[in-house]
Amino acid sequence: MLLHSNIIGEGKPFVILHGFLGMGDNWKTLGRQFSDSGFQVHLVDQRNHGKSFWSPEFNYEVLAEDLKRYCDAHHLQDIILLGHSMGGKTAMLFATRYPQMVSKLLVADISPRFYPVHHDVILEGLSALDFDDLKSRGEAEQVLGGYISDWGIRQFLLKNLYWKDKGRLALRLNLDVLKEEVGEIGEPLPSYASFEGDTLFLRGDRSEYIGVNDQTIIRRHFPKAKIATIANAGHWLHAENPEDFFEAVIGFVG
């Protein structure tokens, strides 16, 4: 099965991977900007997310292989690869497995190290959505509000809602599998994995995902890595400060 994507523009292939509970469409605005700069942008939905296929198997090994099949099917070589959070972990593993396919690697606000599970409340909120009773997005937001106080995170999650049938909402996420396999999200890059190519790690200045101690482990796996900080941004740095994020990416990829 092949991953779903939205392909924008023409030029050198630029593949973007979203984070946990996201989808390629989260990157549509930036994707258009990158395409206007001369790239063919591939906004990819990873398995169990967006419009891509569902599967009970979910870990970085299969996510990286999904991307390999996608690139092969679309005849993509010498790609620029950008991943955020979970997508960053997928991108890291892919680049270490298939270095000949990646011209430049960009990783947004995630380190190669292990992260403990920290999505419990969000998954509880999504699990509380009763689609037999919910009749509108507003009602869904009210339910999520009982679990998640941050308005921005609620809006991010609500993008996963769609009208499955007339008058009936549903989630594009394979929530059961993602809850079951959530521990896989924090798994580290294998200790032996390395990528010798040009690499840029981007971190939000208000995020704790990449700290001072992460610089050593980043450069152990990615010897050429540069680390840039995006001001006035947390973990969703591309959404919180898209202007500086865009400039940092374009400055790196040329």
Tab-separated table of C-alpha atoms in Angstrom:
chain	number	residue	atom	x	y	z
A	1	MET	CA	0.000	0.000	0.000
A	2	LEU	CA	1.180	3.471	-0.869
A	3	LEU	CA	1.098	6.543	1.341
A	4	HIS	CA	-1.285	9.356	0.409
A	5	SER	CA	0.220	12.717	-0.445
A	6	ASN	CA	-0.516	16.164	-1.810
A	7	ILE	CA	2.083	17.128	-4.436
A	8	ILE	CA	2.598	20.848	-5.079
A	9	GLY	CA	4.722	22.474	-7.776
A	10	GLU	CA	7.637	21.358	-9.930
A	11	GLY	CA	11.372	21.117	-9.329
A	12	LYS	CA	13.696	19.295	-6.973
A	13	PRO	CA	11.694	16.898	-4.746
A	14	PHE	CA	11.097	18.177	-1.209
A	15	VAL	CA	9.349	15.629	1.030
A	16	ILE	CA	7.703	16.742	4.295
A	17	LEU	CA	6.628	14.374	7.097
A	18	HIS	CA	4.174	15.528	9.775
A	19	GLY	CA	4.265	14.701	13.474
A	20	PHE	CA	2.165	12.408	15.696
A	21	LEU	CA	-1.599	12.953	15.268
A	22	GLY	CA	-0.944	15.327	12.358
A	23	MET	CA	-1.231	15.092	8.576
A	24	GLY	CA	0.399	16.484	5.481
A	25	ASP	CA	-2.258	19.194	5.133
A	26	ASN	CA	-0.905	20.816	8.314
A	27	TRP	CA	2.001	21.915	6.108
A	28	LYS	CA	-0.011	23.194	3.132
A	29	THR	CA	0.785	26.904	3.583
A	30	LEU	CA	4.515	26.357	3.994
A	31	GLY	CA	4.398	23.743	1.257
A	32	ARG	CA	3.095	26.342	-1.208
A	33	GLN	CA	5.861	28.717	-0.167
A	34	PHE	CA	8.502	26.042	-0.732
A	35	SER	CA	6.996	25.195	-4.127
A	36	ASP	CA	7.082	28.888	-5.078
A	37	SER	CA	10.819	28.731	-4.336
A	38	GLY	CA	11.329	26.102	-7.028
A	39	PHE	CA	10.645	22.779	-5.334
A	40	GLN	CA	8.207	19.948	-5.968
A	41	VAL	CA	6.745	19.537	-2.490
A	42	HIS	CA	5.337	16.205	-1.298
A	43	LEU	CA	3.093	16.589	1.764
A	44	VAL	CA	2.905	12.975	2.899
A	45	ASP	CA	0.427	11.369	5.314
A	46	GLN	CA	2.170	8.653	7.325
A	47	ARG	CA	0.335	5.369	7.962
A	48	ASN	CA	-2.612	5.547	10.403
A	49	HIS	CA	-2.765	9.333	9.817
A	50	GLY	CA	-4.586	11.590	7.378
A	51	LYS	CA	-5.796	9.822	4.241
A	52	SER	CA	-3.153	7.100	4.287
A	53	PHE	CA	-3.892	3.440	4.934
A	54	TRP	CA	-4.461	1.958	8.389
A	55	SER	CA	-2.351	-0.883	9.753
A	56	PRO	CA	-1.934	-2.590	13.142
A	57	GLU	CA	1.848	-2.403	12.666
A	58	PHE	CA	3.286	0.938	13.710
A	59	ASN	CA	6.937	1.718	14.419
A	60	TYR	CA	9.769	3.666	12.832
A	61	GLU	CA	10.999	0.658	10.887
A	62	VAL	CA	7.748	0.385	8.930
A	63	LEU	CA	7.344	4.168	8.658
A	64	ALA	CA	10.769	4.440	7.017
A	65	GLU	CA	9.955	1.573	4.649
A	66	ASP	CA	6.633	3.234	3.766
A	67	LEU	CA	8.610	6.303	2.709
A	68	LYS	CA	11.025	4.179	0.647
A	69	ARG	CA	8.106	2.617	-1.245
A	70	TYR	CA	6.596	6.065	-1.765
A	71	CYS	CA	9.841	7.480	-3.188
A	72	ASP	CA	10.299	4.471	-5.448
A	73	ALA	CA	6.709	4.690	-6.743
A	74	HIS	CA	7.132	8.402	-7.540
A	75	HIS	CA	10.678	7.906	-8.907
A	76	LEU	CA	12.130	10.321	-6.353
A	77	GLN	CA	15.891	10.537	-5.966
A	78	ASP	CA	18.205	13.055	-4.314
A	79	ILE	CA	15.382	14.384	-2.147
A	80	ILE	CA	15.302	17.111	0.447
A	81	LEU	CA	13.659	15.494	3.469
A	82	LEU	CA	12.032	17.449	6.301
A	83	GLY	CA	10.293	15.829	9.275
A	84	HIS	CA	8.688	17.288	12.381
A	85	SER	CA	8.643	15.410	15.706
A	86	MET	CA	7.544	11.831	14.880
A	87	GLY	CA	8.126	12.688	11.217
A	88	GLY	CA	11.618	13.821	12.184
A	89	LYS	CA	12.357	10.421	13.694
A	90	THR	CA	11.089	8.745	10.510
A	91	ALA	CA	13.232	11.089	8.412
A	92	MET	CA	16.323	10.392	10.535
A	93	LEU	CA	15.968	6.628	10.199
A	94	PHE	CA	15.249	6.863	6.472
A	95	ALA	CA	18.343	9.013	5.877
A	96	THR	CA	20.572	6.577	7.772
A	97	ARG	CA	19.104	3.627	5.842
A	98	TYR	CA	19.079	5.228	2.387
A	99	PRO	CA	21.696	7.998	2.445
A	100	GLN	CA	22.077	7.900	-1.331
A	101	MET	CA	18.462	9.099	-1.672
A	102	VAL	CA	18.756	12.153	0.590
A	103	SER	CA	20.593	15.304	-0.494
A	104	LYS	CA	19.698	17.309	2.609
A	105	LEU	CA	17.990	16.324	5.860
A	106	LEU	CA	16.011	18.705	8.075
A	107	VAL	CA	14.640	17.672	11.468
A	108	ALA	CA	12.177	19.922	13.306
A	109	ASP	CA	12.196	19.871	17.119
A	110	ILE	CA	13.127	16.297	17.913
A	111	SER	CA	16.372	14.587	18.921
A	112	PRO	CA	17.535	11.033	18.101
A	113	ARG	CA	17.209	10.105	21.794
A	114	PHE	CA	14.473	8.273	23.708
A	115	TYR	CA	11.410	10.233	24.894
A	116	PRO	CA	8.963	8.930	27.510
A	117	VAL	CA	5.257	8.723	26.625
A	118	HIS	CA	3.638	12.127	27.126
A	119	HIS	CA	0.529	12.101	24.928
A	120	ASP	CA	-1.766	10.433	27.482
A	121	VAL	CA	-4.140	13.348	28.070
A	122	ILE	CA	-4.479	14.126	24.368
A	123	LEU	CA	-5.295	10.490	23.589
A	124	GLU	CA	-7.809	10.428	26.446
A	125	GLY	CA	-9.493	13.491	24.994
A	126	LEU	CA	-9.716	11.983	21.529
A	127	SER	CA	-11.038	8.730	23.004
A	128	ALA	CA	-13.799	10.687	24.767
A	129	LEU	CA	-15.286	11.810	21.444
A	130	ASP	CA	-18.544	9.877	21.045
A	131	PHE	CA	-19.465	10.081	17.380
A	132	ASP	CA	-22.901	8.593	18.036
A	133	ASP	CA	-23.771	11.809	19.879
A	134	LEU	CA	-21.521	14.513	18.393
A	135	LYS	CA	-23.209	16.592	15.723
A	136	SER	CA	-20.689	19.378	15.117
A	137	ARG	CA	-17.036	20.351	15.406
A	138	GLY	CA	-18.048	22.810	18.097
A	139	GLU	CA	-19.393	19.980	20.244
A	140	ALA	CA	-16.188	18.020	19.656
A	141	GLU	CA	-14.112	20.992	20.755
A	142	GLN	CA	-16.162	21.257	23.947
A	143	VAL	CA	-15.339	17.640	24.768
A	144	LEU	CA	-11.645	18.128	24.029
A	145	GLY	CA	-11.697	21.282	26.162
A	146	GLY	CA	-12.323	19.104	29.200
A	147	TYR	CA	-8.916	17.514	28.639
A	148	ILE	CA	-6.815	20.045	26.721
A	149	SER	CA	-6.701	23.685	27.793
A	150	ASP	CA	-4.499	24.894	24.936
A	151	TRP	CA	-6.693	26.282	22.138
A	152	GLY	CA	-4.014	25.775	19.491
A	153	ILE	CA	-3.586	22.085	20.303
A	154	ARG	CA	-7.369	21.585	20.189
A	155	GLN	CA	-7.525	23.185	16.729
A	156	PHE	CA	-4.632	21.008	15.566
A	157	LEU	CA	-6.462	17.869	16.728
A	158	LEU	CA	-9.813	18.966	15.284
A	159	LYS	CA	-8.278	18.976	11.798
A	160	ASN	CA	-8.521	15.189	12.024
A	161	LEU	CA	-12.329	15.348	12.015
A	162	TYR	CA	-14.233	14.772	8.800
A	163	TRP	CA	-17.799	14.000	7.755
A	164	LYS	CA	-17.788	10.248	7.190
A	165	ASP	CA	-21.469	10.210	6.252
A	166	LYS	CA	-24.184	12.835	6.172
A	167	GLY	CA	-24.503	14.121	9.733
A	168	ARG	CA	-21.824	11.782	11.127
A	169	LEU	CA	-18.310	12.883	12.077
A	170	ALA	CA	-15.298	10.576	12.377
A	171	LEU	CA	-11.539	10.703	12.920
A	172	ARG	CA	-9.056	10.150	10.114
A	173	LEU	CA	-6.649	8.800	12.751
A	174	ASN	CA	-6.449	5.102	13.516
A	175	LEU	CA	-6.872	5.963	17.174
A	176	ASP	CA	-6.970	2.400	18.524
A	177	VAL	CA	-3.595	1.485	17.029
A	178	LEU	CA	-1.993	4.823	17.910
A	179	LYS	CA	-3.072	4.395	21.541
A	180	GLU	CA	-1.780	0.838	21.598
A	181	GLU	CA	1.557	1.705	20.007
A	182	VAL	CA	2.130	5.182	21.464
A	183	GLY	CA	5.310	3.969	23.175
A	184	GLU	CA	6.892	3.551	19.734
A	185	ILE	CA	6.795	7.334	19.218
A	186	GLY	CA	9.544	7.929	21.759
A	187	GLU	CA	11.890	5.183	20.596
A	188	PRO	CA	15.478	6.322	19.915
A	189	LEU	CA	17.378	6.089	16.683
A	190	PRO	CA	19.438	2.868	16.677
A	191	SER	CA	22.841	3.483	18.271
A	192	TYR	CA	24.721	2.461	15.121
A	193	ALA	CA	22.699	4.650	12.719
A	194	SER	CA	24.481	7.579	11.085
A	195	PHE	CA	24.086	9.942	8.138
A	196	GLU	CA	27.096	11.791	6.747
A	197	GLY	CA	25.136	14.255	4.615
A	198	ASP	CA	24.127	17.870	5.203
A	199	THR	CA	21.707	18.061	8.123
A	200	LEU	CA	19.872	20.848	9.920
A	201	PHE	CA	18.073	20.462	13.242
A	202	LEU	CA	15.579	23.225	14.042
A	203	ARG	CA	14.397	23.792	17.593
A	204	GLY	CA	11.864	26.173	19.130
A	205	ASP	CA	13.341	28.460	21.772
A	206	ARG	CA	10.415	27.650	24.082
A	207	SER	CA	10.569	23.896	23.450
A	208	GLU	CA	12.276	21.332	25.659
A	209	TYR	CA	12.534	18.660	22.971
A	210	ILE	CA	16.089	19.625	21.988
A	211	GLY	CA	18.275	20.761	24.888
A	212	VAL	CA	21.973	21.451	25.366
A	213	ASN	CA	22.659	17.790	26.145
A	214	ASP	CA	21.075	16.723	22.861
A	215	GLN	CA	23.776	18.371	20.771
A	216	THR	CA	26.268	15.595	21.508
A	217	ILE	CA	23.914	12.769	20.542
A	218	ILE	CA	22.770	14.652	17.433
A	219	ARG	CA	26.336	15.014	16.161
A	220	ARG	CA	27.143	11.407	17.041
A	221	HIS	CA	24.528	10.287	14.508
A	222	PHE	CA	24.786	13.279	12.154
A	223	PRO	CA	28.385	14.561	12.061
A	224	LYS	CA	27.584	17.479	9.730
A	225	ALA	CA	24.540	18.606	11.710
A	226	LYS	CA	23.862	22.281	12.290
A	227	ILE	CA	21.382	23.317	14.981
A	228	ALA	CA	19.259	26.444	14.527
A	229	THR	CA	16.854	27.993	17.022
A	230	ILE	CA	13.542	29.521	15.941
A	231	ALA	CA	12.571	32.418	18.203
A	232	ASN	CA	9.152	32.800	19.822
A	233	ALA	CA	8.239	29.191	19.134
A	234	GLY	CA	7.575	25.973	21.009
A	235	HIS	CA	7.294	22.433	19.693
A	236	TRP	CA	5.035	23.458	16.771
A	237	LEU	CA	7.690	25.922	15.611
A	238	HIS	CA	6.610	25.819	11.957
A	239	ALA	CA	3.104	26.947	12.931
A	240	GLU	CA	4.075	29.372	15.709
A	241	ASN	CA	6.745	31.250	13.728
A	242	PRO	CA	6.340	30.226	10.082
A	243	GLU	CA	8.242	33.246	8.745
A	244	ASP	CA	11.491	32.502	10.582
A	245	PHE	CA	11.033	28.771	10.025
A	246	PHE	CA	10.702	29.318	6.269
A	247	GLU	CA	13.767	31.548	6.139
A	248	ALA	CA	15.872	29.041	8.106
A	249	VAL	CA	14.844	26.169	5.816
A	250	ILE	CA	15.371	28.108	2.566
A	251	GLY	CA	18.718	29.366	3.825
A	252	PHE	CA	19.809	25.748	4.327
A	253	VAL	CA	18.402	24.122	1.185
A	254	GLY	CA	19.297	27.011	-1.110
